[in-house]
Each structure stands twice: as structure tokens, then as C-alpha cells.
PDB file of C-alpha atoms in Angstrom:
ATOM      1  CA  MET C   1     -16.271  -7.322 -20.887  1.00 75.00           C
ATOM      2  CA  PRO C   2     -17.792  -5.254 -18.020  1.00 92.00           C
ATOM      3  CA  ILE C   3     -15.968  -4.837 -14.824  1.00 96.00           C
ATOM      4  CA  LYS C   4     -17.390  -6.957 -12.146  1.00 97.00           C
ATOM      5  CA  ALA C   5     -14.776  -6.358  -9.195  1.00 98.00           C
ATOM      6  CA  VAL C   6     -12.348  -3.916  -7.839  1.00 98.00           C
ATOM      7  CA  VAL C   7      -9.226  -5.104  -6.226  1.00 98.00           C
ATOM      8  CA  TRP C   8      -7.462  -2.571  -3.900  1.00 98.00           C
ATOM      9  CA  ASP C   9      -4.111  -1.685  -2.696  1.00 98.00           C
ATOM     10  CA  VAL C  10      -4.094  -0.657   0.928  1.00 97.00           C
ATOM     11  CA  ASP C  11      -1.136   1.595   1.921  1.00 96.00           C
ATOM     12  CA  ASP C  12      -1.468   5.059   0.592  1.00 97.00           C
ATOM     13  CA  THR C  13      -4.553   4.145  -1.262  1.00 98.00           C
ATOM     14  CA  LEU C  14      -7.310   3.347   1.279  1.00 98.00           C
ATOM     15  CA  PHE C  15      -5.184   3.971   4.342  1.00 97.00           C
ATOM     16  CA  ASP C  16      -2.833   7.050   4.868  1.00 97.00           C
ATOM     17  CA  TYR C  17       0.248   5.135   5.464  1.00 93.00           C
ATOM     18  CA  ALA C  18       2.699   7.899   4.758  1.00 91.00           C
ATOM     19  CA  THR C  19       1.246  10.241   7.392  1.00 93.00           C
ATOM     20  CA  ALA C  20       0.913   7.490  10.000  1.00 94.00           C
ATOM     21  CA  ASP C  21       4.522   6.301   9.407  1.00 90.00           C
ATOM     22  CA  LEU C  22       5.972   9.765   9.792  1.00 89.00           C
ATOM     23  CA  THR C  23       3.827  10.635  12.840  1.00 92.00           C
ATOM     24  CA  GLY C  24       4.525   7.417  14.399  1.00 93.00           C
ATOM     25  CA  MET C  25       8.296   7.595  13.830  1.00 90.00           C
ATOM     26  CA  ARG C  26       8.577  11.073  15.067  1.00 90.00           C
ATOM     27  CA  ALA C  27       6.805  10.136  18.430  1.00 93.00           C
ATOM     28  CA  HIS C  28       8.988   7.089  18.599  1.00 94.00           C
ATOM     29  CA  LEU C  29      12.334   8.854  18.063  1.00 92.00           C
ATOM     30  CA  ALA C  30      11.236  11.422  20.826  1.00 92.00           C
ATOM     31  CA  ALA C  31      10.353   8.536  23.157  1.00 94.00           C
ATOM     32  CA  GLU C  32      13.741   6.807  22.410  1.00 93.00           C
ATOM     33  CA  ASP C  33      15.687   9.996  22.944  1.00 91.00           C
ATOM     34  CA  LEU C  34      17.081   9.600  19.339  1.00 89.00           C
ATOM     35  CA  LEU C  35      16.108  12.891  17.666  1.00 83.00           C
ATOM     36  CA  GLY C  36      19.450  14.512  18.752  1.00 83.00           C
ATOM     37  CA  ARG C  37      21.551  11.962  16.756  1.00 86.00           C
ATOM     38  CA  TYR C  38      20.416  13.577  13.511  1.00 84.00           C
ATOM     39  CA  ASP C  39      20.557  17.122  12.092  1.00 80.00           C
ATOM     40  CA  SER C  40      16.960  17.644  12.528  1.00 82.00           C
ATOM     41  CA  ALA C  41      13.730  15.656  12.936  1.00 81.00           C
ATOM     42  CA  GLU C  42      13.048  16.152   9.152  1.00 85.00           C
ATOM     43  CA  ARG C  43      16.340  14.569   8.437  1.00 89.00           C
ATOM     44  CA  ALA C  44      15.692  11.605  10.703  1.00 89.00           C
ATOM     45  CA  LEU C  45      12.288  11.136   9.200  1.00 88.00           C
ATOM     46  CA  ALA C  46      13.667  11.314   5.709  1.00 90.00           C
ATOM     47  CA  LEU C  47      16.379   8.769   6.496  1.00 92.00           C
ATOM     48  CA  TRP C  48      13.811   6.495   7.824  1.00 90.00           C
ATOM     49  CA  LYS C  49      11.740   6.689   4.646  1.00 89.00           C
ATOM     50  CA  GLU C  50      14.802   6.185   2.521  1.00 93.00           C
ATOM     51  CA  THR C  51      15.713   3.035   4.674  1.00 94.00           C
ATOM     52  CA  THR C  52      12.220   1.773   4.468  1.00 89.00           C
ATOM     53  CA  ASP C  53      12.016   2.194   0.621  1.00 88.00           C
ATOM     54  CA  ARG C  54      15.395   0.448   0.158  1.00 92.00           C
ATOM     55  CA  HIS C  55      14.644  -2.628   2.254  1.00 93.00           C
ATOM     56  CA  TRP C  56      11.043  -2.846   0.971  1.00 83.00           C
ATOM     57  CA  ALA C  57      12.446  -3.066  -2.441  1.00 86.00           C
ATOM     58  CA  ARG C  58      14.639  -5.951  -1.504  1.00 89.00           C
ATOM     59  CA  PHE C  59      11.639  -7.787   0.072  1.00 84.00           C
ATOM     60  CA  SER C  60       9.613  -7.142  -3.075  1.00 78.00           C
ATOM     61  CA  ALA C  61      12.375  -8.673  -5.092  1.00 80.00           C
ATOM     62  CA  GLY C  62      12.485 -11.631  -2.921  1.00 82.00           C
ATOM     63  CA  GLU C  63      15.814 -11.118  -1.598  1.00 88.00           C
ATOM     64  CA  VAL C  64      14.632 -11.039   2.167  1.00 88.00           C
ATOM     65  CA  GLY C  65      11.658 -12.161   4.103  1.00 87.00           C
ATOM     66  CA  PHE C  66       9.018  -9.850   5.625  1.00 87.00           C
ATOM     67  CA  GLU C  67      10.448 -10.060   9.155  1.00 90.00           C
ATOM     68  CA  GLY C  68      14.029  -9.790   7.891  1.00 93.00           C
ATOM     69  CA  GLN C  69      13.308  -6.532   5.990  1.00 93.00           C
ATOM     70  CA  ARG C  70      11.894  -5.048   9.197  1.00 93.00           C
ATOM     71  CA  ARG C  71      15.093  -6.022  11.129  1.00 96.00           C
ATOM     72  CA  ASP C  72      17.348  -4.700   8.509  1.00 96.00           C
ATOM     73  CA  ARG C  73      15.502  -1.459   8.425  1.00 94.00           C
ATOM     74  CA  VAL C  74      16.142  -0.987  12.064  1.00 96.00           C
ATOM     75  CA  ARG C  75      19.870  -1.919  11.971  1.00 96.00           C
ATOM     76  CA  ASP C  76      20.466   0.184   8.849  1.00 95.00           C
ATOM     77  CA  PHE C  77      18.541   3.193  10.328  1.00 94.00           C
ATOM     78  CA  LEU C  78      20.330   3.123  13.664  1.00 94.00           C
ATOM     79  CA  GLY C  79      23.671   2.025  12.254  1.00 93.00           C
ATOM     80  CA  ALA C  80      23.846  -0.825  14.911  1.00 92.00           C
ATOM     81  CA  ALA C  81      24.456  -4.544  14.796  1.00 93.00           C
ATOM     82  CA  LEU C  82      21.371  -5.540  16.766  1.00 95.00           C
ATOM     83  CA  ASP C  83      20.429  -9.156  17.176  1.00 96.00           C
ATOM     84  CA  ASP C  84      16.984 -10.175  15.883  1.00 96.00           C
ATOM     85  CA  ALA C  85      15.382  -9.813  19.360  1.00 97.00           C
ATOM     86  CA  GLU C  86      16.741  -6.338  19.936  1.00 97.00           C
ATOM     87  CA  ALA C  87      15.760  -5.229  16.341  1.00 97.00           C
ATOM     88  CA  ASP C  88      12.108  -6.783  16.846  1.00 96.00           C
ATOM     89  CA  ALA C  89      11.840  -4.912  20.181  1.00 97.00           C
ATOM     90  CA  TRP C  90      12.705  -1.574  18.747  1.00 96.00           C
ATOM     91  CA  PHE C  91      10.371  -2.010  15.828  1.00 95.00           C
ATOM     92  CA  GLY C  92       7.697  -3.142  18.199  1.00 95.00           C
ATOM     93  CA  ARG C  93       7.998   0.040  20.215  1.00 96.00           C
ATOM     94  CA  TYR C  94       7.685   2.009  16.957  1.00 94.00           C
ATOM     95  CA  LEU C  95       4.587   0.177  16.089  1.00 93.00           C
ATOM     96  CA  VAL C  96       2.826   1.384  19.104  1.00 95.00           C
ATOM     97  CA  HIS C  97       3.251   4.959  17.981  1.00 95.00           C
ATOM     98  CA  TYR C  98       2.638   4.212  14.272  1.00 94.00           C
ATOM     99  CA  GLU C  99      -0.770   2.404  15.076  1.00 95.00           C
ATOM    100  CA  THR C 100      -1.973   5.360  17.197  1.00 95.00           C
ATOM    101  CA  ALA C 101      -1.812   7.493  13.979  1.00 95.00           C
ATOM    102  CA  TRP C 102      -3.777   5.160  11.698  1.00 97.00           C
ATOM    103  CA  ALA C 103      -6.533   6.691   9.703  1.00 97.00           C
ATOM    104  CA  LEU C 104      -8.344   6.209   6.360  1.00 98.00           C
ATOM    105  CA  PHE C 105      -8.341   8.954   3.751  1.00 98.00           C
ATOM    106  CA  PRO C 106     -11.488  10.940   3.860  1.00 98.00           C
ATOM    107  CA  ASP C 107     -12.583   9.509   0.345  1.00 98.00           C
ATOM    108  CA  THR C 108     -12.155   5.920   1.276  1.00 98.00           C
ATOM    109  CA  LEU C 109     -15.527   5.157   2.878  1.00 98.00           C
ATOM    110  CA  PRO C 110     -17.585   7.228   0.555  1.00 98.00           C
ATOM    111  CA  ALA C 111     -16.066   5.356  -2.360  1.00 97.00           C
ATOM    112  CA  LEU C 112     -16.436   1.991  -0.944  1.00 98.00           C
ATOM    113  CA  ASP C 113     -20.047   2.848  -0.069  1.00 97.00           C
ATOM    114  CA  ALA C 114     -20.752   3.973  -3.561  1.00 97.00           C
ATOM    115  CA  LEU C 115     -19.411   0.836  -5.268  1.00 97.00           C
ATOM    116  CA  ALA C 116     -20.667  -1.669  -2.677  1.00 96.00           C
ATOM    117  CA  GLN C 117     -23.814  -2.690  -4.595  1.00 94.00           C
ATOM    118  CA  ASP C 118     -22.478  -2.957  -7.976  1.00 95.00           C
ATOM    119  CA  TYR C 119     -18.940  -4.457  -7.587  1.00 97.00           C
ATOM    120  CA  ARG C 120     -17.296  -7.227  -5.707  1.00 97.00           C
ATOM    121  CA  HIS C 121     -14.081  -6.244  -3.662  1.00 98.00           C
ATOM    122  CA  ALA C 122     -10.826  -7.667  -2.676  1.00 98.00           C
ATOM    123  CA  VAL C 123      -7.358  -6.543  -1.559  1.00 98.00           C
ATOM    124  CA  LEU C 124      -4.037  -7.285  -3.093  1.00 98.00           C
ATOM    125  CA  SER C 125      -1.081  -5.729  -1.113  1.00 96.00           C
ATOM    126  CA  ASN C 126       2.669  -6.096  -0.987  1.00 93.00           C
ATOM    127  CA  SER C 127       2.562  -6.624   2.667  1.00 90.00           C
ATOM    128  CA  ALA C 128       1.873  -9.543   5.039  1.00 90.00           C
ATOM    129  CA  LEU C 129      -1.699 -10.990   5.640  1.00 94.00           C
ATOM    130  CA  CYS C 130      -1.308 -10.778   9.423  1.00 90.00           C
ATOM    131  CA  VAL C 131      -0.439  -7.056   9.051  1.00 92.00           C
ATOM    132  CA  GLN C 132      -3.100  -6.051   6.650  1.00 95.00           C
ATOM    133  CA  GLU C 133      -5.952  -8.142   8.035  1.00 96.00           C
ATOM    134  CA  ARG C 134      -5.345  -6.553  11.463  1.00 95.00           C
ATOM    135  CA  LYS C 135      -5.111  -3.042   9.957  1.00 96.00           C
ATOM    136  CA  LEU C 136      -8.403  -3.408   7.965  1.00 97.00           C
ATOM    137  CA  SER C 137     -10.122  -4.731  10.826  1.00 97.00           C
ATOM    138  CA  VAL C 138      -8.950  -1.860  13.202  1.00 96.00           C
ATOM    139  CA  LEU C 139     -10.065   0.705  10.595  1.00 97.00           C
ATOM    140  CA  GLY C 140     -13.448  -0.851  10.174  1.00 97.00           C
ATOM    141  CA  LEU C 141     -12.976  -2.403   6.786  1.00 97.00           C
ATOM    142  CA  GLY C 142     -12.619  -6.023   7.878  1.00 93.00           C
ATOM    143  CA  ASP C 143     -15.901  -7.132   6.394  1.00 95.00           C
ATOM    144  CA  ARG C 144     -15.630  -5.091   3.231  1.00 96.00           C
ATOM    145  CA  PHE C 145     -13.433  -7.534   1.139  1.00 98.00           C
ATOM    146  CA  GLU C 146     -14.094 -11.056  -0.123  1.00 97.00           C
ATOM    147  CA  ALA C 147     -10.482 -11.850  -0.039  1.00 97.00           C
ATOM    148  CA  VAL C 148      -7.172 -10.330   1.144  1.00 98.00           C
ATOM    149  CA  LEU C 149      -4.129 -11.358  -0.595  1.00 97.00           C
ATOM    150  CA  CYS C 150      -0.514 -10.339   0.400  1.00 96.00           C
ATOM    151  CA  ALA C 151       2.867 -10.863  -1.044  1.00 92.00           C
ATOM    152  CA  ALA C 152       4.494 -12.194   2.049  1.00 88.00           C
ATOM    153  CA  ASP C 153       2.025 -15.137   2.026  1.00 91.00           C
ATOM    154  CA  LEU C 154       1.683 -15.513  -1.749  1.00 93.00           C
ATOM    155  CA  GLY C 155       5.380 -15.649  -2.399  1.00 90.00           C
ATOM    156  CA  VAL C 156       5.166 -13.209  -5.219  1.00 91.00           C
ATOM    157  CA  SER C 157       4.854  -9.447  -5.127  1.00 91.00           C
ATOM    158  CA  LYS C 158       3.284  -6.765  -7.375  1.00 95.00           C
ATOM    159  CA  PRO C 159       4.118  -5.881 -10.215  1.00 95.00           C
ATOM    160  CA  HIS C 160       4.660  -9.653 -11.146  1.00 95.00           C
ATOM    161  CA  PRO C 161       1.640 -10.866 -13.119  1.00 97.00           C
ATOM    162  CA  GLU C 162       1.228 -13.873 -10.865  1.00 97.00           C
ATOM    163  CA  ALA C 163       0.279 -11.519  -7.989  1.00 97.00           C
ATOM    164  CA  PHE C 164      -2.500 -10.146  -9.920  1.00 98.00           C
ATOM    165  CA  ARG C 165      -3.619 -13.604 -11.196  1.00 98.00           C
ATOM    166  CA  ALA C 166      -3.877 -14.802  -7.704  1.00 98.00           C
ATOM    167  CA  ALA C 167      -6.357 -11.980  -7.071  1.00 98.00           C
ATOM    168  CA  CYS C 168      -8.268 -13.118 -10.226  1.00 98.00           C
ATOM    169  CA  ALA C 169      -8.338 -16.667  -9.106  1.00 98.00           C
ATOM    170  CA  ALA C 170      -9.550 -15.789  -5.605  1.00 98.00           C
ATOM    171  CA  LEU C 171     -12.470 -13.981  -7.142  1.00 98.00           C
ATOM    172  CA  GLY C 172     -13.064 -16.473  -9.814  1.00 98.00           C
ATOM    173  CA  LEU C 173     -13.074 -13.832 -12.471  1.00 98.00           C
ATOM    174  CA  ALA C 174     -11.154 -13.222 -15.731  1.00 98.00           C
ATOM    175  CA  ALA C 175      -8.632 -10.482 -15.578  1.00 98.00           C
ATOM    176  CA  GLU C 176     -10.641  -8.380 -18.052  1.00 97.00           C
ATOM    177  CA  GLU C 177     -13.379  -8.303 -15.349  1.00 97.00           C
ATOM    178  CA  ILE C 178     -11.399  -6.665 -12.601  1.00 98.00           C
ATOM    179  CA  ALA C 179     -10.169  -3.260 -12.061  1.00 98.00           C
ATOM    180  CA  TYR C 180      -7.057  -2.661  -9.760  1.00 98.00           C
ATOM    181  CA  VAL C 181      -6.581   0.523  -7.825  1.00 98.00           C
ATOM    182  CA  GLY C 182      -3.275   1.634  -6.307  1.00 98.00           C
ATOM    183  CA  ASP C 183      -1.048   4.675  -5.726  1.00 97.00           C
ATOM    184  CA  GLN C 184       2.026   3.407  -7.399  1.00 96.00           C
ATOM    185  CA  PRO C 185       1.883   3.947 -11.267  1.00 97.00           C
ATOM    186  CA  GLU C 186       4.388   1.139 -12.084  1.00 96.00           C
ATOM    187  CA  ILE C 187       3.930  -1.396  -9.330  1.00 95.00           C
ATOM    188  CA  ASP C 188       0.148  -0.999  -9.196  1.00 97.00           C
ATOM    189  CA  ALA C 189      -1.419   0.463 -12.340  1.00 97.00           C
ATOM    190  CA  CYS C 190       1.078  -0.840 -14.898  1.00 98.00           C
ATOM    191  CA  GLY C 191       1.367  -4.274 -13.201  1.00 98.00           C
ATOM    192  CA  ALA C 192      -2.382  -4.587 -13.321  1.00 98.00           C
ATOM    193  CA  ARG C 193      -2.435  -3.466 -16.881  1.00 98.00           C
ATOM    194  CA  ASP C 194       0.263  -6.037 -17.969  1.00 98.00           C
ATOM    195  CA  ALA C 195      -1.649  -8.728 -16.204  1.00 98.00           C
ATOM    196  CA  GLY C 196      -4.771  -7.926 -18.254  1.00 97.00           C
ATOM    197  CA  LEU C 197      -6.744  -6.040 -15.487  1.00 98.00           C
ATOM    198  CA  LEU C 198      -7.911  -2.440 -15.788  1.00 97.00           C
ATOM    199  CA  GLY C 199      -5.113  -0.571 -14.181  1.00 98.00           C
ATOM    200  CA  ILE C 200      -6.177   2.503 -12.303  1.00 98.00           C
ATOM    201  CA  TRP C 201      -3.498   4.896 -10.773  1.00 97.00           C
ATOM    202  CA  LEU C 202      -4.676   6.841  -7.733  1.00 98.00           C
ATOM    203  CA  ASP C 203      -2.297   9.931  -8.078  1.00 97.00           C
ATOM    204  CA  ARG C 204      -3.354  11.926  -4.973  1.00 96.00           C
ATOM    205  CA  ASN C 205      -0.411  14.423  -5.631  1.00 93.00           C
ATOM    206  CA  GLY C 206      -1.444  15.239  -9.202  1.00 92.00           C
ATOM    207  CA  THR C 207       1.826  14.404 -10.705  1.00 94.00           C
ATOM    208  CA  PRO C 208       2.616  16.439 -13.812  1.00 91.00           C
ATOM    209  CA  GLY C 209       2.740  14.747 -17.158  1.00 87.00           C
ATOM    210  CA  ALA C 210       0.481  12.281 -19.013  1.00 82.00           C
ATOM    211  CA  GLY C 211       1.240   9.186 -16.878  1.00 86.00           C
ATOM    212  CA  PRO C 212       1.861   5.662 -18.083  1.00 93.00           C
ATOM    213  CA  PRO C 213       0.086   4.592 -21.329  1.00 94.00           C
ATOM    214  CA  GLY C 214      -2.773   2.080 -21.013  1.00 95.00           C
ATOM    215  CA  VAL C 215      -3.850   2.978 -17.404  1.00 96.00           C
ATOM    216  CA  HIS C 216      -6.344   5.473 -16.002  1.00 96.00           C
ATOM    217  CA  ARG C 217      -5.334   8.113 -13.645  1.00 96.00           C
ATOM    218  CA  ILE C 218      -7.604   9.612 -10.799  1.00 97.00           C
ATOM    219  CA  THR C 219      -6.582  12.135  -8.331  1.00 97.00           C
ATOM    220  CA  SER C 220      -9.377  11.263  -5.768  1.00 98.00           C
ATOM    221  CA  LEU C 221     -11.453   7.981  -5.132  1.00 98.00           C
ATOM    222  CA  THR C 222     -14.430  10.126  -5.680  1.00 97.00           C
ATOM    223  CA  GLU C 223     -13.719   9.926  -9.300  1.00 97.00           C
ATOM    224  CA  LEU C 224     -13.739   6.062  -9.355  1.00 97.00           C
ATOM    225  CA  PRO C 225     -17.483   5.228  -9.600  1.00 96.00           C
ATOM    226  CA  ALA C 226     -17.909   7.340 -12.640  1.00 95.00           C
ATOM    227  CA  LEU C 227     -14.743   5.828 -14.177  1.00 96.00           C
ATOM    228  CA  LEU C 228     -15.861   2.344 -13.754  1.00 95.00           C
ATOM    229  CA  ARG C 229     -19.357   2.968 -14.983  1.00 89.00           C
ATOM    230  CA  SER C 230     -17.869   4.879 -18.130  1.00 85.00           C
ATOM    231  CA  ASP C 231     -16.951   1.490 -19.674  1.00 54.00           C
ATOM    232  CA  THR C 232     -13.567   2.746 -20.952  1.00 49.00           C
ATOM    233  CA  ARG C 233     -10.914   0.242 -21.463  1.00 51.00           C
ATOM    234  CA  PHE C 234      -7.373   0.329 -22.867  1.00 41.00           C
ATOM    235  CA  GLY C 235      -7.185   2.708 -25.858  1.00 37.00           C
ATOM    236  CA  ALA C 236     -10.654   3.965 -25.336  1.00 36.00           C
ATOM    237  CA  PRO C 237     -11.377   7.674 -24.800  1.00 34.00           C
ATOM    238  CA  SER C 238     -11.644   8.763 -21.169  1.00 34.00           C
ATOM    239  CA  THR C 239     -12.257  12.086 -19.442  1.00 33.00           C
ATOM    240  CA  PHE C 240      -9.972  11.187 -16.537  1.00 34.00           C
ATOM    241  CA  GLY C 241      -6.661  11.001 -18.308  1.00 36.00           C
TER     242      GLY C 241
END
């Protein structure tokens, strides 16, 4: 069955989240006069990333809500028993710096343009709709997608098959007619594969090794049009690994 639609992850796939997060947090800690609390700026940024990853995993597992994971990240990072309003205010000040650093990857728009005529497009993100819709609008992508689905609003996160099935339902297509592109091999590519979609891992770092079985790996979105048009599926030969 030919691929008719591409469903996209957003953060670290279309949008350079890692750079924006670290750039924004560095500016925020400087503005809050907090860099001196840590051994170095690099250690502070590493701790922020570790804290984010830990609490995001709790959110993805359904252990805490979207706002709750934000507040817990702040309390954990600062080692302070802040109330909700204090945690929200601190995170809000960080967001100002973070959003100033927002940028798409250089290959994002060329890939979307190259695929625009032949494929339908949607988003499936493990974030919240209010966050991703605004981000896509600010970055000039607001009109590129038929549907934007997010875990906080769906009540289920990737890699659960129900998240991917929600994307299929939104597009009115069978799983076999949809490719999913994301930067996380297990959460994105393997989750999509297990739900019956064509799972594509965007491995921008060129990770050594063969990668998970049954998914395709690309290192740039410039490779995506040729991969989709090659009509390769699970178990079929592919020049892309």
C-alpha cells in the first residue's frame, strides 16, 4: 500500500529544541544570577537536561500532568519547595529566553516543500496542543499540517500504539498508508513500526550501529523524499539502512 501521508514529530525533528533549550536556559540562569550555584555553566545545563528527561518520562508514563511535570522540573532543579505559582513564574521567565532561541533545522522547510504536493501531513507530539500549535505558528509552519495531535490532550503518549492510531484516525488513513518521522528510535520509529506505520528514525548524529530492526534510518530530512518514493517497506531492501 503506497504511503499517502507523513506524520511528524516536532521537537528535535523539525524544530531544534535542544539548542533552543540550552541557549534559553543559559540566558535564564544568567538573568536569575544562578550560574554561580553550580560548578560551571555546562554542569548547570547538564543538570537541567537530566531533570527535564526524568520528569518528561514521568509525564509520558501518565504519572503526572503536563503542568505538573514543568513545576516538578523547576523544584527539582532548584532544590526548592516552591508553590505552584512560584514554579510557574520561574518557568515563565525561562520561556522568554527559550522562545527567543527558537529555530527550525535548515533541512526542515526544503523537505516539507519537496513533499508538499505528493503527501498529506500531520503532527503527533508528546507535548501539549497549546504549546505545539503556538510553536508551529511562530516558526511559520502553522498552515502545513492537516492535524496536530499531542499527548497531553490525547491522554496517551508515544510509543503507545493508541497515539499513532489517533493520527491515523485524524487523517482517515490506514496505518500502512502513513510514515512517521521522529528523532527518537524507540519512542518514534519503533512505536510507529509497532502500530503498523512506516517508522523512520531521523538520526541527525549518525549513531553507530545498525539501529532497530524494521525501521528506516536517515541522517537528514533531505533523504526523506527519495526514501518515501522508493516504495520500501518492512523487510524490503533499502539503501538508507
